[in-house]
Short mmCIF file of C-alpha atoms in Angstrom, two decimals:
data_model
loop_
_atom_site.label_atom_id
_atom_site.label_comp_id
_atom_site.label_asym_id
_atom_site.label_seq_id
_atom_site.Cartn_x
_atom_site.Cartn_y
_atom_site.Cartn_z
CA MET A 870 166.26 37.86 -53.35
CA THR A 871 169.72 35.78 -53.23
CA VAL A 872 169.02 32.37 -53.02
CA ALA A 873 171.46 29.90 -50.61
CA PRO A 874 172.93 26.89 -52.22
CA ASP A 875 170.73 23.78 -52.28
CA PRO A 876 171.08 21.97 -49.01
CA THR A 877 172.46 18.28 -50.86
CA ALA A 878 175.67 20.35 -51.97
CA PRO A 879 176.81 22.23 -49.22
CA ALA A 880 179.97 24.74 -49.69
CA VAL A 881 181.83 23.24 -46.86
CA PRO A 882 182.47 19.01 -48.00
CA VAL A 883 180.83 16.56 -45.67
CA PRO A 884 181.16 12.78 -45.06
CA THR A 885 177.90 10.87 -45.27
CA LEU A 886 178.26 9.91 -41.62
CA PRO A 887 179.85 11.63 -38.24
CA GLY A 888 183.34 10.58 -37.90
CA SER A 889 184.63 10.03 -34.07
CA PRO A 890 182.53 12.22 -31.19
CA GLY A 891 186.43 14.01 -31.27
CA GLU A 892 186.56 14.46 -34.97
CA HIS A 893 183.30 16.00 -34.63
CA LEU A 894 183.52 18.31 -31.88
CA SER A 895 187.07 19.62 -33.14
CA SER A 896 185.58 20.15 -36.28
CA PRO A 897 184.72 24.09 -37.50
CA VAL A 898 181.10 23.10 -39.51
CA THR A 899 180.37 21.97 -36.03
CA GLN A 900 181.47 24.74 -33.29
CA ALA A 901 179.25 27.29 -36.02
CA ALA A 902 176.78 25.14 -36.00
CA LEU A 903 176.29 24.75 -32.66
CA ARG A 904 177.23 28.63 -31.63
CA ILE A 905 174.16 28.88 -34.34
CA GLN A 906 172.12 26.24 -32.00
CA HIS A 907 173.21 27.97 -29.16
CA GLY A 908 171.69 31.74 -30.85
CA LEU A 909 168.27 29.96 -31.91
CA LEU A 910 167.68 28.05 -28.00
CA ALA A 911 168.45 31.64 -26.43
CA GLY A 912 166.31 33.55 -29.20
CA ALA A 913 163.57 31.08 -29.04
CA ARG A 914 163.46 31.91 -24.59
CA GLU A 915 163.69 35.47 -24.43
CA PHE A 916 160.41 35.54 -26.92
CA LEU A 917 158.82 33.18 -24.76
CA ALA A 918 159.50 34.28 -21.76
CA ASP A 919 157.97 37.61 -23.48
CA ALA A 920 155.30 36.52 -23.90
CA GLY A 921 154.34 34.76 -20.79
CA PHE A 922 155.82 31.69 -21.31
CA THR A 923 156.49 29.96 -18.25
CA GLU A 924 159.55 26.90 -18.83
CA VAL A 925 158.84 23.61 -17.10
CA LEU A 926 161.03 20.47 -16.95
CA PRO A 927 158.98 17.31 -18.34
CA PRO A 928 160.28 13.56 -18.21
CA VAL A 929 161.77 12.16 -19.80
CA ILE A 930 160.53 8.54 -18.40
CA GLY A 931 156.53 8.01 -18.06
CA PRO A 932 154.22 4.14 -17.97
CA VAL A 933 152.94 5.77 -21.64
CA THR A 934 154.32 8.37 -24.69
CA ASP A 935 153.02 10.08 -27.67
CA PRO A 936 151.60 7.43 -30.13
CA GLY A 937 151.88 9.36 -33.21
CA ALA A 938 155.25 8.97 -33.53
CA ARG A 939 155.58 7.61 -37.48
CA GLY A 940 156.74 4.80 -37.93
CA ALA A 941 158.94 5.41 -35.01
CA LYS A 942 159.69 2.40 -32.41
CA GLN A 943 159.17 3.34 -28.64
CA VAL A 944 161.96 2.06 -26.25
CA ASP A 945 161.09 0.56 -23.15
CA VAL A 946 162.76 0.62 -19.81
CA ASP A 947 161.97 -1.42 -16.48
CA TYR A 948 161.00 1.55 -13.86
CA TYR A 949 160.88 -0.56 -10.53
CA GLY A 950 158.88 -3.75 -12.32
CA HIS A 951 156.69 -1.20 -14.66
CA ARG A 952 157.20 -1.25 -18.27
CA TYR A 953 158.48 2.92 -19.03
CA LYS A 954 159.08 4.74 -21.87
CA LEU A 955 161.12 7.00 -22.90
CA MET A 956 159.69 10.44 -24.28
CA THR A 957 159.20 9.92 -28.04
CA SER A 958 157.43 13.39 -27.66
CA ALA A 959 156.67 15.62 -23.61
CA ILE A 960 152.73 16.57 -25.93
CA LEU A 961 150.51 14.71 -23.20
CA TYR A 962 153.11 15.78 -20.15
CA LYS A 963 153.19 20.25 -21.09
CA GLN A 964 149.42 20.01 -21.40
CA ALA A 965 149.06 18.42 -18.27
CA ALA A 966 151.44 21.40 -17.20
CA LEU A 967 148.19 23.55 -17.81
CA ARG A 968 147.45 22.70 -15.03
CA ALA A 969 149.67 24.59 -12.99
CA PHE A 970 150.03 27.10 -15.87
CA ASP A 971 148.89 29.14 -18.45
CA ARG A 972 151.35 29.02 -21.33
CA ILE A 973 154.33 26.76 -20.72
CA TYR A 974 157.58 25.53 -22.91
CA SER A 975 160.16 22.87 -22.01
CA ILE A 976 163.26 22.43 -24.22
CA ALA A 977 164.17 17.80 -24.09
CA PRO A 978 165.59 15.21 -25.35
CA ASN A 979 162.80 12.73 -27.11
CA VAL A 980 163.90 9.52 -28.57
CA ARG A 981 163.04 6.98 -31.68
CA LEU A 982 163.89 4.67 -32.87
CA GLU A 983 162.82 5.46 -36.89
CA PRO A 984 162.79 3.09 -39.22
CA LEU A 985 166.46 1.91 -40.65
CA GLU A 986 166.17 3.82 -44.45
CA THR A 987 165.41 7.10 -42.45
CA ALA A 988 169.32 7.05 -41.94
CA ASN A 989 169.73 8.36 -45.28
CA THR A 990 167.59 11.05 -45.28
CA ASP A 991 169.25 13.74 -44.04
CA ARG A 992 166.62 14.77 -41.58
CA HIS A 993 166.43 12.47 -38.62
CA LEU A 994 168.32 11.30 -35.95
CA ALA A 995 166.80 8.43 -33.42
CA GLU A 996 168.09 11.27 -30.66
CA PHE A 997 167.23 14.48 -30.59
CA HIS A 998 165.47 17.92 -28.43
CA GLN A 999 162.43 19.91 -29.14
CA ILE A 1000 160.88 23.34 -27.59
CA ASP A 1001 157.21 22.32 -26.40
CA VAL A 1002 155.27 25.09 -27.20
CA GLU A 1003 151.65 24.94 -24.92
CA LEU A 1004 148.67 27.59 -24.53
CA ALA A 1005 145.36 27.20 -22.48
CA HIS A 1006 141.86 27.93 -24.00
CA GLY A 1007 144.91 28.50 -27.73
CA THR A 1008 143.23 28.01 -30.55
CA ARG A 1009 145.36 25.90 -33.38
CA ASP A 1010 145.36 30.52 -34.81
CA ASP A 1011 146.34 30.59 -31.99
CA ALA A 1012 149.68 28.26 -31.62
CA VAL A 1013 149.95 29.82 -35.38
CA GLU A 1014 150.81 32.53 -34.03
CA VAL A 1015 153.12 31.89 -31.37
CA ALA A 1016 154.82 29.63 -34.01
CA THR A 1017 155.41 32.26 -36.77
CA GLY A 1018 156.71 34.79 -33.44
CA LEU A 1019 159.50 32.55 -32.09
CA ILE A 1020 160.89 31.46 -35.15
CA THR A 1021 160.94 35.28 -36.85
CA HIS A 1022 162.90 36.68 -33.24
CA ALA A 1023 164.93 33.57 -33.17
CA VAL A 1024 166.19 33.64 -36.46
CA ARG A 1025 166.40 36.99 -36.15
CA ARG A 1026 168.54 37.24 -33.46
CA VAL A 1027 170.85 35.24 -35.49
CA VAL A 1028 171.49 37.11 -37.76
CA GLU A 1029 172.57 40.45 -35.59
CA LEU A 1030 174.32 37.45 -33.40
CA TYR A 1031 176.32 35.65 -35.50
CA PRO A 1032 176.90 36.46 -39.09
CA GLU A 1033 180.24 35.38 -38.93
CA GLU A 1034 179.70 31.66 -38.12
CA LEU A 1035 176.37 31.79 -40.95
CA ALA A 1036 179.57 33.61 -43.02
CA ARG A 1037 181.83 29.97 -42.09
CA LEU A 1038 179.14 27.97 -43.36
CA GLY A 1039 178.58 30.02 -46.43
CA ARG A 1040 174.65 30.69 -45.52
CA ASP A 1041 174.03 33.52 -46.65
CA PRO A 1042 172.00 35.59 -44.87
CA ARG A 1043 169.72 37.51 -47.17
CA VAL A 1044 167.68 34.02 -47.26
CA PHE A 1045 166.10 35.19 -45.01
CA ASP A 1046 165.05 38.56 -45.08
CA GLU A 1047 160.73 37.51 -45.89
CA LEU A 1048 161.48 35.27 -42.44
CA ARG A 1049 162.54 37.79 -40.42
CA GLU A 1050 159.19 40.26 -41.55
CA GLY A 1051 156.92 38.00 -40.32
CA VAL A 1052 156.16 36.82 -43.94
CA PHE A 1053 155.24 32.74 -43.35
CA ASP A 1054 153.01 30.52 -46.45
CA ARG A 1055 150.19 29.23 -45.35
CA ARG A 1056 147.94 26.13 -47.45
CA THR A 1057 145.45 23.34 -46.63
CA HIS A 1058 147.06 19.67 -46.31
CA ALA A 1059 144.46 19.49 -49.69
CA ASP A 1060 145.94 21.92 -51.94
CA ALA A 1061 149.23 20.34 -50.70
CA VAL A 1062 147.86 16.64 -51.96
CA ALA A 1063 146.63 18.44 -55.00
CA ARG A 1064 150.28 20.45 -55.82
CA LEU A 1065 152.14 17.12 -55.63
CA ARG A 1066 149.31 15.05 -57.59
CA ALA A 1067 149.73 17.34 -60.18
CA LEU A 1068 153.85 17.19 -59.80
CA GLY A 1069 153.41 13.56 -60.33
CA HIS A 1070 153.32 12.25 -56.87
CA ASP A 1071 151.03 9.89 -56.03
CA GLN A 1072 150.59 11.45 -52.33
CA ASN A 1073 147.33 9.83 -50.31
CA PRO A 1074 145.05 12.43 -49.15
CA GLY A 1075 144.10 10.66 -46.57
CA ALA A 1076 147.37 10.30 -44.51
CA GLU A 1077 150.26 13.02 -43.62
CA ILE A 1078 152.69 14.04 -46.40
CA ASP A 1079 154.73 11.55 -47.46
CA TRP A 1080 158.50 12.19 -47.53
CA GLU A 1081 159.26 13.13 -50.24
CA GLY A 1082 156.25 14.88 -51.07
CA GLU A 1083 157.75 17.03 -48.31
CA ALA A 1084 160.92 17.41 -49.64
CA ILE A 1085 158.92 18.21 -52.92
CA LEU A 1086 157.18 21.06 -51.47
CA SER A 1087 160.46 22.43 -49.57
CA ARG A 1088 162.36 22.79 -52.86
CA GLU A 1089 159.55 24.86 -54.58
CA ALA A 1090 159.42 26.67 -51.28
CA THR A 1091 161.03 30.46 -50.93
CA ARG A 1092 160.11 31.56 -47.38
CA PRO A 1093 158.76 28.89 -44.83
CA PHE A 1094 154.90 27.73 -45.22
CA PHE A 1095 152.22 26.75 -42.98
CA VAL A 1096 150.83 22.99 -44.39
CA THR A 1097 147.28 23.42 -42.12
CA ASP A 1098 143.99 21.11 -42.01
CA TYR A 1099 144.99 17.70 -42.42
CA PRO A 1100 142.14 14.89 -42.69
CA LYS A 1101 141.17 13.07 -39.82
CA GLY A 1102 143.18 9.52 -38.79
CA SER A 1103 146.44 10.94 -40.10
CA ARG A 1104 147.12 12.12 -36.69
CA GLY A 1105 147.18 10.86 -33.05
CA PHE A 1106 144.21 11.27 -30.95
CA TYR A 1107 145.12 14.21 -29.01
CA ASP A 1108 144.84 16.71 -31.93
CA ARG A 1109 140.73 18.11 -32.19
CA GLU A 1110 138.50 17.35 -35.39
CA ASN A 1111 136.87 20.91 -36.49
CA PRO A 1112 133.42 21.02 -35.81
CA ASP A 1113 132.88 22.76 -38.68
CA GLN A 1114 134.86 20.66 -41.54
CA PRO A 1115 133.88 16.88 -40.07
CA GLY A 1116 136.81 14.49 -40.60
CA THR A 1117 139.48 18.05 -40.49
CA LEU A 1118 141.17 18.23 -37.80
CA CYS A 1119 142.83 21.33 -36.71
CA ASN A 1120 146.31 21.13 -37.08
CA PHE A 1121 149.81 22.94 -38.71
CA ASP A 1122 153.18 21.63 -39.74
CA LEU A 1123 155.78 24.24 -40.58
CA LEU A 1124 157.82 22.99 -43.65
CA ALA A 1125 161.28 25.37 -44.33
CA PRO A 1126 162.09 25.88 -47.96
CA GLU A 1127 165.20 24.92 -50.00
CA GLY A 1128 164.33 21.48 -48.96
CA PHE A 1129 164.39 21.39 -45.50
CA GLY A 1130 161.39 20.12 -44.63
CA GLU A 1131 159.82 20.25 -41.36
CA LEU A 1132 160.59 22.19 -39.05
CA ILE A 1133 157.24 21.79 -36.39
CA SER A 1134 154.07 19.62 -35.74
CA GLY A 1135 151.27 21.22 -33.46
CA SER A 1136 147.43 21.58 -33.39
CA GLN A 1137 144.79 22.60 -30.63
CA ARG A 1138 144.23 19.82 -29.21
CA GLU A 1139 141.43 17.62 -27.61
CA ALA A 1140 140.14 18.12 -24.18
CA ASP A 1141 136.33 16.30 -23.56
CA TYR A 1142 136.96 13.24 -21.96
CA ALA A 1143 134.44 11.11 -23.69
CA ARG A 1144 135.54 12.32 -27.12
CA VAL A 1145 139.54 11.51 -26.49
CA ILE A 1146 138.37 7.89 -25.68
CA ALA A 1147 136.49 7.39 -28.59
CA ARG A 1148 139.50 8.95 -30.94
CA MET A 1149 142.01 6.59 -28.84
CA ARG A 1150 140.05 3.72 -30.12
CA GLU A 1151 139.62 5.15 -33.88
CA THR A 1152 142.86 5.15 -33.77
CA GLY A 1153 144.02 1.68 -31.92
CA GLU A 1154 144.74 2.92 -29.05
CA ASN A 1155 144.06 1.13 -25.75
CA PRO A 1156 142.84 3.71 -22.95
CA ALA A 1157 143.61 1.91 -20.39
CA LYS A 1158 147.35 2.76 -20.92
CA TYR A 1159 146.15 6.30 -20.31
CA GLY A 1160 145.19 6.38 -17.08
CA TRP A 1161 146.99 9.00 -15.11
CA TYR A 1162 146.10 11.59 -18.13
CA LEU A 1163 142.20 10.34 -18.25
CA ASP A 1164 142.21 10.94 -15.25
CA LEU A 1165 142.87 14.94 -15.73
CA LEU A 1166 140.99 15.12 -18.23
CA ARG A 1167 137.44 13.98 -15.93
CA GLU A 1168 139.16 16.22 -13.80
CA GLY A 1169 139.58 19.15 -15.88
CA LEU A 1170 142.01 20.02 -18.31
CA PRO A 1171 141.82 23.44 -19.65
CA GLY A 1172 141.42 23.00 -23.90
CA SER A 1173 144.75 24.20 -25.42
CA ALA A 1174 146.77 24.24 -28.04
CA GLY A 1175 150.69 24.32 -28.90
CA PHE A 1176 153.50 22.63 -31.40
CA GLY A 1177 157.06 20.71 -30.94
CA ILE A 1178 159.64 22.58 -33.36
CA GLY A 1179 162.76 20.13 -34.53
CA VAL A 1180 166.01 21.82 -32.66
CA GLN A 1181 168.08 20.61 -34.61
CA ARG A 1182 165.79 19.93 -37.61
CA LEU A 1183 166.06 24.05 -37.56
CA THR A 1184 170.20 24.55 -36.83
CA ARG A 1185 170.11 22.52 -40.16
CA TYR A 1186 167.89 24.94 -42.11
CA VAL A 1187 169.38 28.27 -40.53
CA ALA A 1188 172.76 27.04 -40.44
CA GLY A 1189 172.45 25.45 -44.50
CA LEU A 1190 173.79 22.20 -43.36
CA ARG A 1191 173.40 18.98 -46.13
CA SER A 1192 172.30 16.24 -42.48
CA VAL A 1193 170.62 17.30 -39.51
CA TRP A 1194 173.52 15.11 -37.72
CA GLN A 1195 175.66 17.80 -38.34
CA ALA A 1196 173.44 19.76 -36.49
CA THR A 1197 174.28 18.18 -32.95
CA ALA A 1198 177.40 17.57 -30.56
CA PHE A 1199 176.60 14.14 -30.25
CA PRO A 1200 175.37 12.48 -33.12
CA LYS A 1201 173.10 8.79 -32.92
CA VAL A 1202 172.14 7.91 -37.12
CA PRO A 1203 169.11 5.34 -37.07
CA GLY A 1204 170.76 2.01 -37.16
CA VAL A 1205 174.30 3.52 -36.59
CA VAL A 1206 175.90 2.76 -33.48
CA ALA A 1207 177.37 5.71 -31.64
CA PRO A 1208 178.75 7.47 -28.19
#
């Protein structure tokens, strides 16, 4: 199989940061990337509709948002005298939406004020878009299966419909041969930590794989791979603890090969009211902030599983771009003032 060039040395040279909106939007690289992004979104919607999912438009502000965005600050807005948040993720709302439909998805913007040092990672934006998917009564493995099918179908559609755009960006479609057949690898968090330590990277076994660790694992991979079974305490209160493996969560990430890193994060959800309260307190969250969500849990929300896909990160990987800001029409790089 032919391997694409390293993403840090693209066929088309690009500046470190985006230029003016006019320069960025008129760039052939931007235009090709956005056509590929359009194909990915169309393919995702096609797959999800065929699988019985209903698209639900989520809110962009609310009294609380996802507390699990590592290192990022939330943005407050004044909502008629009440302190509301811009969404960093609609995870709580997509669980709530299962009161209407058993299978839902949404595509929406998210805002996370990432630490300033992430301006140079080539994989962080302060504003990005996410495909969120949730299925009632699903397990972690059900969510993994849906994620695999969605990515496989969306990439197939791009390879079939946008060969000229891939060629313009110097992206060899043969790098996706195994992906298009649904061939993904899988390893546990413990195995990933052991591999990183064997390579000399001092990964904390009780934490999420750090950014440098993700990059190391990603660079040595030749196809996408899932990392499962993160330790309790490394993720938000909504990830369900595995009753057969106490201290381990029923969750996963999907990492792309070639150094592109994380594309998807997901889990089986905790839906028991008492256990959610306990997990909130364990993670330092104040249950009083989550009144509307806890009311729904008391009334009865189905157990579920789901995931979120970073649209710009997925586009960057498929298009073979050096930086994630190349995969959005109006990029907002952390710490850089932009329209």
